[in-house]
mmCIF file of C-alpha atoms and ligand atoms in Angstrom:
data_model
loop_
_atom_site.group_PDB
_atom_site.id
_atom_site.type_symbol
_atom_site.label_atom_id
_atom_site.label_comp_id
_atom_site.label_asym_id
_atom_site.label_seq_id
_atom_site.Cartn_x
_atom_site.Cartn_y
_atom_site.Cartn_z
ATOM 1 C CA UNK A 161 0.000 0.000 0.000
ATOM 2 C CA UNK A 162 3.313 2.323 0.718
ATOM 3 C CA UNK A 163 5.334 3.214 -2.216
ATOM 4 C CA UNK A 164 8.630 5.393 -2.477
ATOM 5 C CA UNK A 165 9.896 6.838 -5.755
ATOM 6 C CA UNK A 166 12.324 9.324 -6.882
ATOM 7 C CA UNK A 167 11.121 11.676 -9.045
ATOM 8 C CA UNK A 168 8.674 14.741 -10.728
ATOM 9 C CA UNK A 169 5.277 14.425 -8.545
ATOM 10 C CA UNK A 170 3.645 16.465 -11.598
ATOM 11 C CA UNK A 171 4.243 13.656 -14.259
ATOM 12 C CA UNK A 172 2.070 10.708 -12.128
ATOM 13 C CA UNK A 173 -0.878 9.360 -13.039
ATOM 14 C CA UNK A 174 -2.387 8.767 -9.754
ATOM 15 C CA UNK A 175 -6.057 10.098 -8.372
ATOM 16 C CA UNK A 176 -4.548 13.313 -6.596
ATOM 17 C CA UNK A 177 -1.033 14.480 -5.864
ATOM 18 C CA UNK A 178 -0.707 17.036 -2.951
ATOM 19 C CA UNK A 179 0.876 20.554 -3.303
ATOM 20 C CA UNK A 180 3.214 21.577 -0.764
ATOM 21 C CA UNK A 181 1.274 24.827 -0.740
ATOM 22 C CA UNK A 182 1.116 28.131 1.219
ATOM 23 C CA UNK A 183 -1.544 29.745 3.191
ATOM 24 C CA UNK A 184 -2.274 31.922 0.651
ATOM 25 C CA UNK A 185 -3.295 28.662 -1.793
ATOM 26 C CA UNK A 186 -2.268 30.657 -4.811
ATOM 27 C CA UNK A 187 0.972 29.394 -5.993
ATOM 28 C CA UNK A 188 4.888 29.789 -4.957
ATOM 29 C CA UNK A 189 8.243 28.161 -5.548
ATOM 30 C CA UNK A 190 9.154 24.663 -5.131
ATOM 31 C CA UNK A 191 6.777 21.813 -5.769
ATOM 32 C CA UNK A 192 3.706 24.294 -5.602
ATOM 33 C CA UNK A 193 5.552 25.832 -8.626
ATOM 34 C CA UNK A 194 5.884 22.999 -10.524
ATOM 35 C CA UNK A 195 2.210 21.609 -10.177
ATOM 36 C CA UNK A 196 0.919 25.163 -10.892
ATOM 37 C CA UNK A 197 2.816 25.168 -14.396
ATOM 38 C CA UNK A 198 2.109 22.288 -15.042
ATOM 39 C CA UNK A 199 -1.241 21.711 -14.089
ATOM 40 C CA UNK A 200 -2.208 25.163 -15.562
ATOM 41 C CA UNK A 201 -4.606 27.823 -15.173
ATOM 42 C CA UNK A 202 -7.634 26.110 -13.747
ATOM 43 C CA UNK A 203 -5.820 24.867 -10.506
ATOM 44 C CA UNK A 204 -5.027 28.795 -10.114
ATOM 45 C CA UNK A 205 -8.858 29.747 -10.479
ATOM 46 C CA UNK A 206 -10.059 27.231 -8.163
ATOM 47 C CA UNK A 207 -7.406 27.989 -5.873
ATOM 48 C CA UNK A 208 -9.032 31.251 -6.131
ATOM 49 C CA UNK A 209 -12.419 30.373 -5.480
ATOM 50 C CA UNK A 210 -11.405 28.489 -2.273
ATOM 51 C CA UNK A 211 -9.232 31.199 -0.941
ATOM 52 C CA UNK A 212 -12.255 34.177 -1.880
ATOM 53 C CA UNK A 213 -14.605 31.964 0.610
ATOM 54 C CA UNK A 214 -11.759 31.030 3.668
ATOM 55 C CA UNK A 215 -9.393 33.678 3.063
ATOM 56 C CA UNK A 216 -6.422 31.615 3.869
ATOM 57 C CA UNK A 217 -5.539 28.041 4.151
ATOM 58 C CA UNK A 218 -4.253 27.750 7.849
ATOM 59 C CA UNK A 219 -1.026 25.066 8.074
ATOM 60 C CA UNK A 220 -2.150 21.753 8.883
ATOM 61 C CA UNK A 221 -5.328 21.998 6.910
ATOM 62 C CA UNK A 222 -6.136 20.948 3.336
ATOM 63 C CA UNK A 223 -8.229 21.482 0.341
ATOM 64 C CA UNK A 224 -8.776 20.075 -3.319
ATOM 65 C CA UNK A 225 -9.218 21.275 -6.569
ATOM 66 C CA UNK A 226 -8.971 19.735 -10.260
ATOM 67 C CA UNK A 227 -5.655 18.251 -11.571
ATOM 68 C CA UNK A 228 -6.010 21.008 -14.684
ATOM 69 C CA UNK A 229 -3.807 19.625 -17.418
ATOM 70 C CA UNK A 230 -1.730 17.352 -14.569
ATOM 71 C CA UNK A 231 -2.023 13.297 -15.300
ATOM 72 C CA UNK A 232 -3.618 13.245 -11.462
ATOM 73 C CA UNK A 233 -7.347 14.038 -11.446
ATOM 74 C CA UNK A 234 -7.232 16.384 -8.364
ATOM 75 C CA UNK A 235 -4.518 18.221 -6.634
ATOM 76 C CA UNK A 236 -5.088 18.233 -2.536
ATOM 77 C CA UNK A 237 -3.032 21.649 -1.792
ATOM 78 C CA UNK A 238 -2.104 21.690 2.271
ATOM 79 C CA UNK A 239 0.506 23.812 4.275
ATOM 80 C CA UNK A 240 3.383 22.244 6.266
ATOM 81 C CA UNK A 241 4.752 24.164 9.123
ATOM 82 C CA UNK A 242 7.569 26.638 8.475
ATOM 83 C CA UNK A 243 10.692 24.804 10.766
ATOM 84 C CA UNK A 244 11.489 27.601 13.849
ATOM 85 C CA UNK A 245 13.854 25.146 15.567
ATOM 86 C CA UNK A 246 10.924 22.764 17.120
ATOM 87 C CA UNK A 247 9.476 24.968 19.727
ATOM 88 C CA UNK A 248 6.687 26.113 17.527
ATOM 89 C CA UNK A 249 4.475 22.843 17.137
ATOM 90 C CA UNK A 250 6.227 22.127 13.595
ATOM 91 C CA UNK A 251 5.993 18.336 14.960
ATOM 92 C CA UNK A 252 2.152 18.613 15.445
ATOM 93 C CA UNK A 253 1.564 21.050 12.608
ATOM 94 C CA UNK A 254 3.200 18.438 9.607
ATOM 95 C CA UNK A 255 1.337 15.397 10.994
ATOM 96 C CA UNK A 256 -1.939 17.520 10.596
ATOM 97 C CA UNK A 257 -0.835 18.246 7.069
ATOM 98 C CA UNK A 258 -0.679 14.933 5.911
ATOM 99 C CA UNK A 259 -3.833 13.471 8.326
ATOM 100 C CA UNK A 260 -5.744 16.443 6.416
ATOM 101 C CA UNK A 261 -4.666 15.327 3.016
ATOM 102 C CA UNK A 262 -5.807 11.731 3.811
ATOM 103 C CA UNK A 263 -8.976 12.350 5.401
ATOM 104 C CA UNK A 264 -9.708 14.803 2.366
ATOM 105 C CA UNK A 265 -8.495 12.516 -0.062
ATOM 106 C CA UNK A 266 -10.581 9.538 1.795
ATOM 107 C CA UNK A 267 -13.956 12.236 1.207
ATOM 108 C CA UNK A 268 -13.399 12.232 -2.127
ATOM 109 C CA UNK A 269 -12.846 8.192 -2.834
ATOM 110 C CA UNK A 270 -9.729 9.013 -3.999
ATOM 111 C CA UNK A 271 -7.544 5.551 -4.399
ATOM 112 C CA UNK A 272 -4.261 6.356 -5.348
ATOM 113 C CA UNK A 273 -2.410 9.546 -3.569
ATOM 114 C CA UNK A 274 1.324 11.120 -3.792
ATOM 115 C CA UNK A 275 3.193 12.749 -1.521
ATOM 116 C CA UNK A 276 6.022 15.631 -1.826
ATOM 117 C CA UNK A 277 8.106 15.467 1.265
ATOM 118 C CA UNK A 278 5.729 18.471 2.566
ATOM 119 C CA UNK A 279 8.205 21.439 4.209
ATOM 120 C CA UNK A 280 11.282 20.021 3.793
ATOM 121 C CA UNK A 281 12.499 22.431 1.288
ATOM 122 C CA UNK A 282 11.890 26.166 1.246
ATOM 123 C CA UNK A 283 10.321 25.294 4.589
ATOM 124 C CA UNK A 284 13.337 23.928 6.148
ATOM 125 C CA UNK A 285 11.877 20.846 8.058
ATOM 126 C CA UNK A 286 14.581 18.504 8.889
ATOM 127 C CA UNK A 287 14.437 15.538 6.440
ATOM 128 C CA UNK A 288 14.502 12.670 9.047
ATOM 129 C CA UNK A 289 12.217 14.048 11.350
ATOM 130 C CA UNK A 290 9.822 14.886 8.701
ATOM 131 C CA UNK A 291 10.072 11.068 6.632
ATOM 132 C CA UNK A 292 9.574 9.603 10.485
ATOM 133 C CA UNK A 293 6.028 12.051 10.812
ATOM 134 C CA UNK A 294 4.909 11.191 7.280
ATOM 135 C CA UNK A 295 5.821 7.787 7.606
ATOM 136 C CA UNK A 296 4.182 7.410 10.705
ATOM 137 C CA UNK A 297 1.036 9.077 10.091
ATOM 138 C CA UNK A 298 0.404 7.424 6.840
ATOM 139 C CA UNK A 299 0.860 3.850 7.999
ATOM 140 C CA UNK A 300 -1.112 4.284 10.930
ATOM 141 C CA UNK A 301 -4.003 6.087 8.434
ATOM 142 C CA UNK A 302 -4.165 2.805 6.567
ATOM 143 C CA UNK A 303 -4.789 0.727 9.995
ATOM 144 C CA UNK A 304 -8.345 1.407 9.817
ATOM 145 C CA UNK A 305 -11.118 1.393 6.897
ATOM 146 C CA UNK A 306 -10.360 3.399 4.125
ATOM 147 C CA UNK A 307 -10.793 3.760 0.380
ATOM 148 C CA UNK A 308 -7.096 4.555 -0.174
ATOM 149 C CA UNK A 309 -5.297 1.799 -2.057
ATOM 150 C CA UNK A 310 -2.111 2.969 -2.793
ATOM 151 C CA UNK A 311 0.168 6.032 -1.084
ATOM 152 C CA UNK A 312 3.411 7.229 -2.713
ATOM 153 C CA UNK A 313 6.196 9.228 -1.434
ATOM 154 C CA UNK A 314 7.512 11.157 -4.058
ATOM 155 C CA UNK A 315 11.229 12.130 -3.156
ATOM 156 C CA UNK A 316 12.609 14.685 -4.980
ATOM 157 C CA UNK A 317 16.816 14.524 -4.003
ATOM 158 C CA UNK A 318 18.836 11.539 -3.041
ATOM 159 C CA UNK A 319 19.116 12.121 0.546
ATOM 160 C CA UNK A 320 15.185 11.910 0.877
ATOM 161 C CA UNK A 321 15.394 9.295 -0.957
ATOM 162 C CA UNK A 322 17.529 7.520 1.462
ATOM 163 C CA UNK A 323 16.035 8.354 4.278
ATOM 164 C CA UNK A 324 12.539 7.069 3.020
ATOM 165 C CA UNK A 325 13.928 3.914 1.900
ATOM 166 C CA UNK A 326 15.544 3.239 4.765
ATOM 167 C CA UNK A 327 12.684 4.315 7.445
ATOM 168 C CA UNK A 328 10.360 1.948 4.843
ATOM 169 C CA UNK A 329 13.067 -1.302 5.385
ATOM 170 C CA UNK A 330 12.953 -1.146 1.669
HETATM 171 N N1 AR6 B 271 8.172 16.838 -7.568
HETATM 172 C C1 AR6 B 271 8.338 16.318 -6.338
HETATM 173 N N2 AR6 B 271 8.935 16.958 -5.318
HETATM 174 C C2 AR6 B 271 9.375 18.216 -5.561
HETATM 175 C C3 AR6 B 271 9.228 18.850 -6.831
HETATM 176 C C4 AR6 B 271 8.591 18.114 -7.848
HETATM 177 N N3 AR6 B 271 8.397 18.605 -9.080
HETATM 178 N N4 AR6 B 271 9.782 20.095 -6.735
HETATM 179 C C5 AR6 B 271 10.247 20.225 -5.472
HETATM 180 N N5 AR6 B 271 10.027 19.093 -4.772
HETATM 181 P P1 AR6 B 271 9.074 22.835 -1.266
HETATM 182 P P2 AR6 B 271 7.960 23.382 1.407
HETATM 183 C C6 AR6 B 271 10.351 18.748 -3.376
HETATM 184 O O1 AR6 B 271 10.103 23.887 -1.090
HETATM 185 O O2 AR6 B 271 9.283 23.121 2.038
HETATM 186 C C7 AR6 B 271 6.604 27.069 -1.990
HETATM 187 O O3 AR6 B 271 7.052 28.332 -2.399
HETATM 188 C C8 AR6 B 271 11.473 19.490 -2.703
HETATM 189 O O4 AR6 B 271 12.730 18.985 -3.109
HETATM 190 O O5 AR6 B 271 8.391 22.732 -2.573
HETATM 191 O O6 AR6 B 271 6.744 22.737 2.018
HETATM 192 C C9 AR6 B 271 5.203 27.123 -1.382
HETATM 193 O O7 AR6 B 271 4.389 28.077 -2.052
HETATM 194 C C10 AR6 B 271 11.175 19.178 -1.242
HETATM 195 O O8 AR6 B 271 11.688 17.890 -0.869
HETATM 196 O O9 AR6 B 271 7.887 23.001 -0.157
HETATM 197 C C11 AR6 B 271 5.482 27.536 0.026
HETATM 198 O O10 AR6 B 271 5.663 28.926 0.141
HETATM 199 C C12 AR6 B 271 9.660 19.097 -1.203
HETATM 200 O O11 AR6 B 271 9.227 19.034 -2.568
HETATM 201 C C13 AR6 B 271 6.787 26.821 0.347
HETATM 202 O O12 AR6 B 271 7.431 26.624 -0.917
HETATM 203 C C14 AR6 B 271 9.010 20.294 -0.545
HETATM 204 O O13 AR6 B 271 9.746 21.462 -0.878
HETATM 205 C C15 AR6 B 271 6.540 25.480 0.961
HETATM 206 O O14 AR6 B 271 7.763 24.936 1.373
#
């Protein structure tokens, strides 16, 4: 049910991919930057849509829109914490992130789901720490009923690579 590949999230062909987004849902660097180019203009204008109704997407929460032009049907945008140094419930905030995304993702029948490795660039989460959250999170998700069939960690550098493989036993 857990899968770990190396690679561009925006080229899958999965149900949804998640965006490592920002509160303001309306694009950025990074991943987010990649999905919004290539996923296109309709991501941005339901992005906008969303964000005219909550006015921003608090960290730890999560919302969906269509996949645009992207091979994944829907793109499930949430906000990882920004890493202070740990005092600052980053911990609390990234495992929300993720239990968001899969709870949203669960909503919408969604089978298939990948993963960025949400905060741990421009964000600055430490790598380990982060893989051991998402890890964690995931495969305790997929202990009870669900519709989700299939959840991949898309790593997007060696070292996360590593670190996922290993944490996995893989
Ligand atoms: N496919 C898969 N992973 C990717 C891709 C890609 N195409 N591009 C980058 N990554 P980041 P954050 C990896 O910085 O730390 C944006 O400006 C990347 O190597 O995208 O949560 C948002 O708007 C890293 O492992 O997201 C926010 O302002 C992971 O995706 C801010 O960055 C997450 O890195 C969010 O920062």
């Amino acid at each position: 049910m857990i899968k770990v590949i190396n690679g561009d999230i925006t080229k899958l062909t999965v149900d949804a991919i998640v965006n490592a987004a920002n509160s303001s849902c309306l694009g950025g660097g990074g991943v987010d930057g990649a999905i919004h180019k290539a996923g296109g203009p309709e991501i941005l204008k339901e992005c906008r849509k969303i964000i005219e109704k909550i006015r921003y997407l608090q960290p730890g929460n999560a919302v969906i829109t269509t996949g645009g032009n992207l091979p994944a049907k829907f793109v499930i945008h949430t906000v990882g914490p920004v890493w202070k140094g740990g005092n600052f419930r980053e911990e609390f905030i990234l495992k929300s992130a993720y239990l968001s995304a899969l709870k949203l993702a669960d909503q919408k029948n969604i089978k298939t789901i990948a993963f960025p490795n949400i905060s741990t660039g421009i964000f600055g989460f430490p790598k380990y720490i982060a893989a051991e959250i998402a890890i964690d999170t995931v495969r305790n998700y997929l202990k009870n009923p669900t519709n989700i069939e299939e959840v991949i960690f898309v790593c997007f550098d060696e070292e996360n690579y590593r670190i996922y493989k290993e944490l996995l036993a893989l």
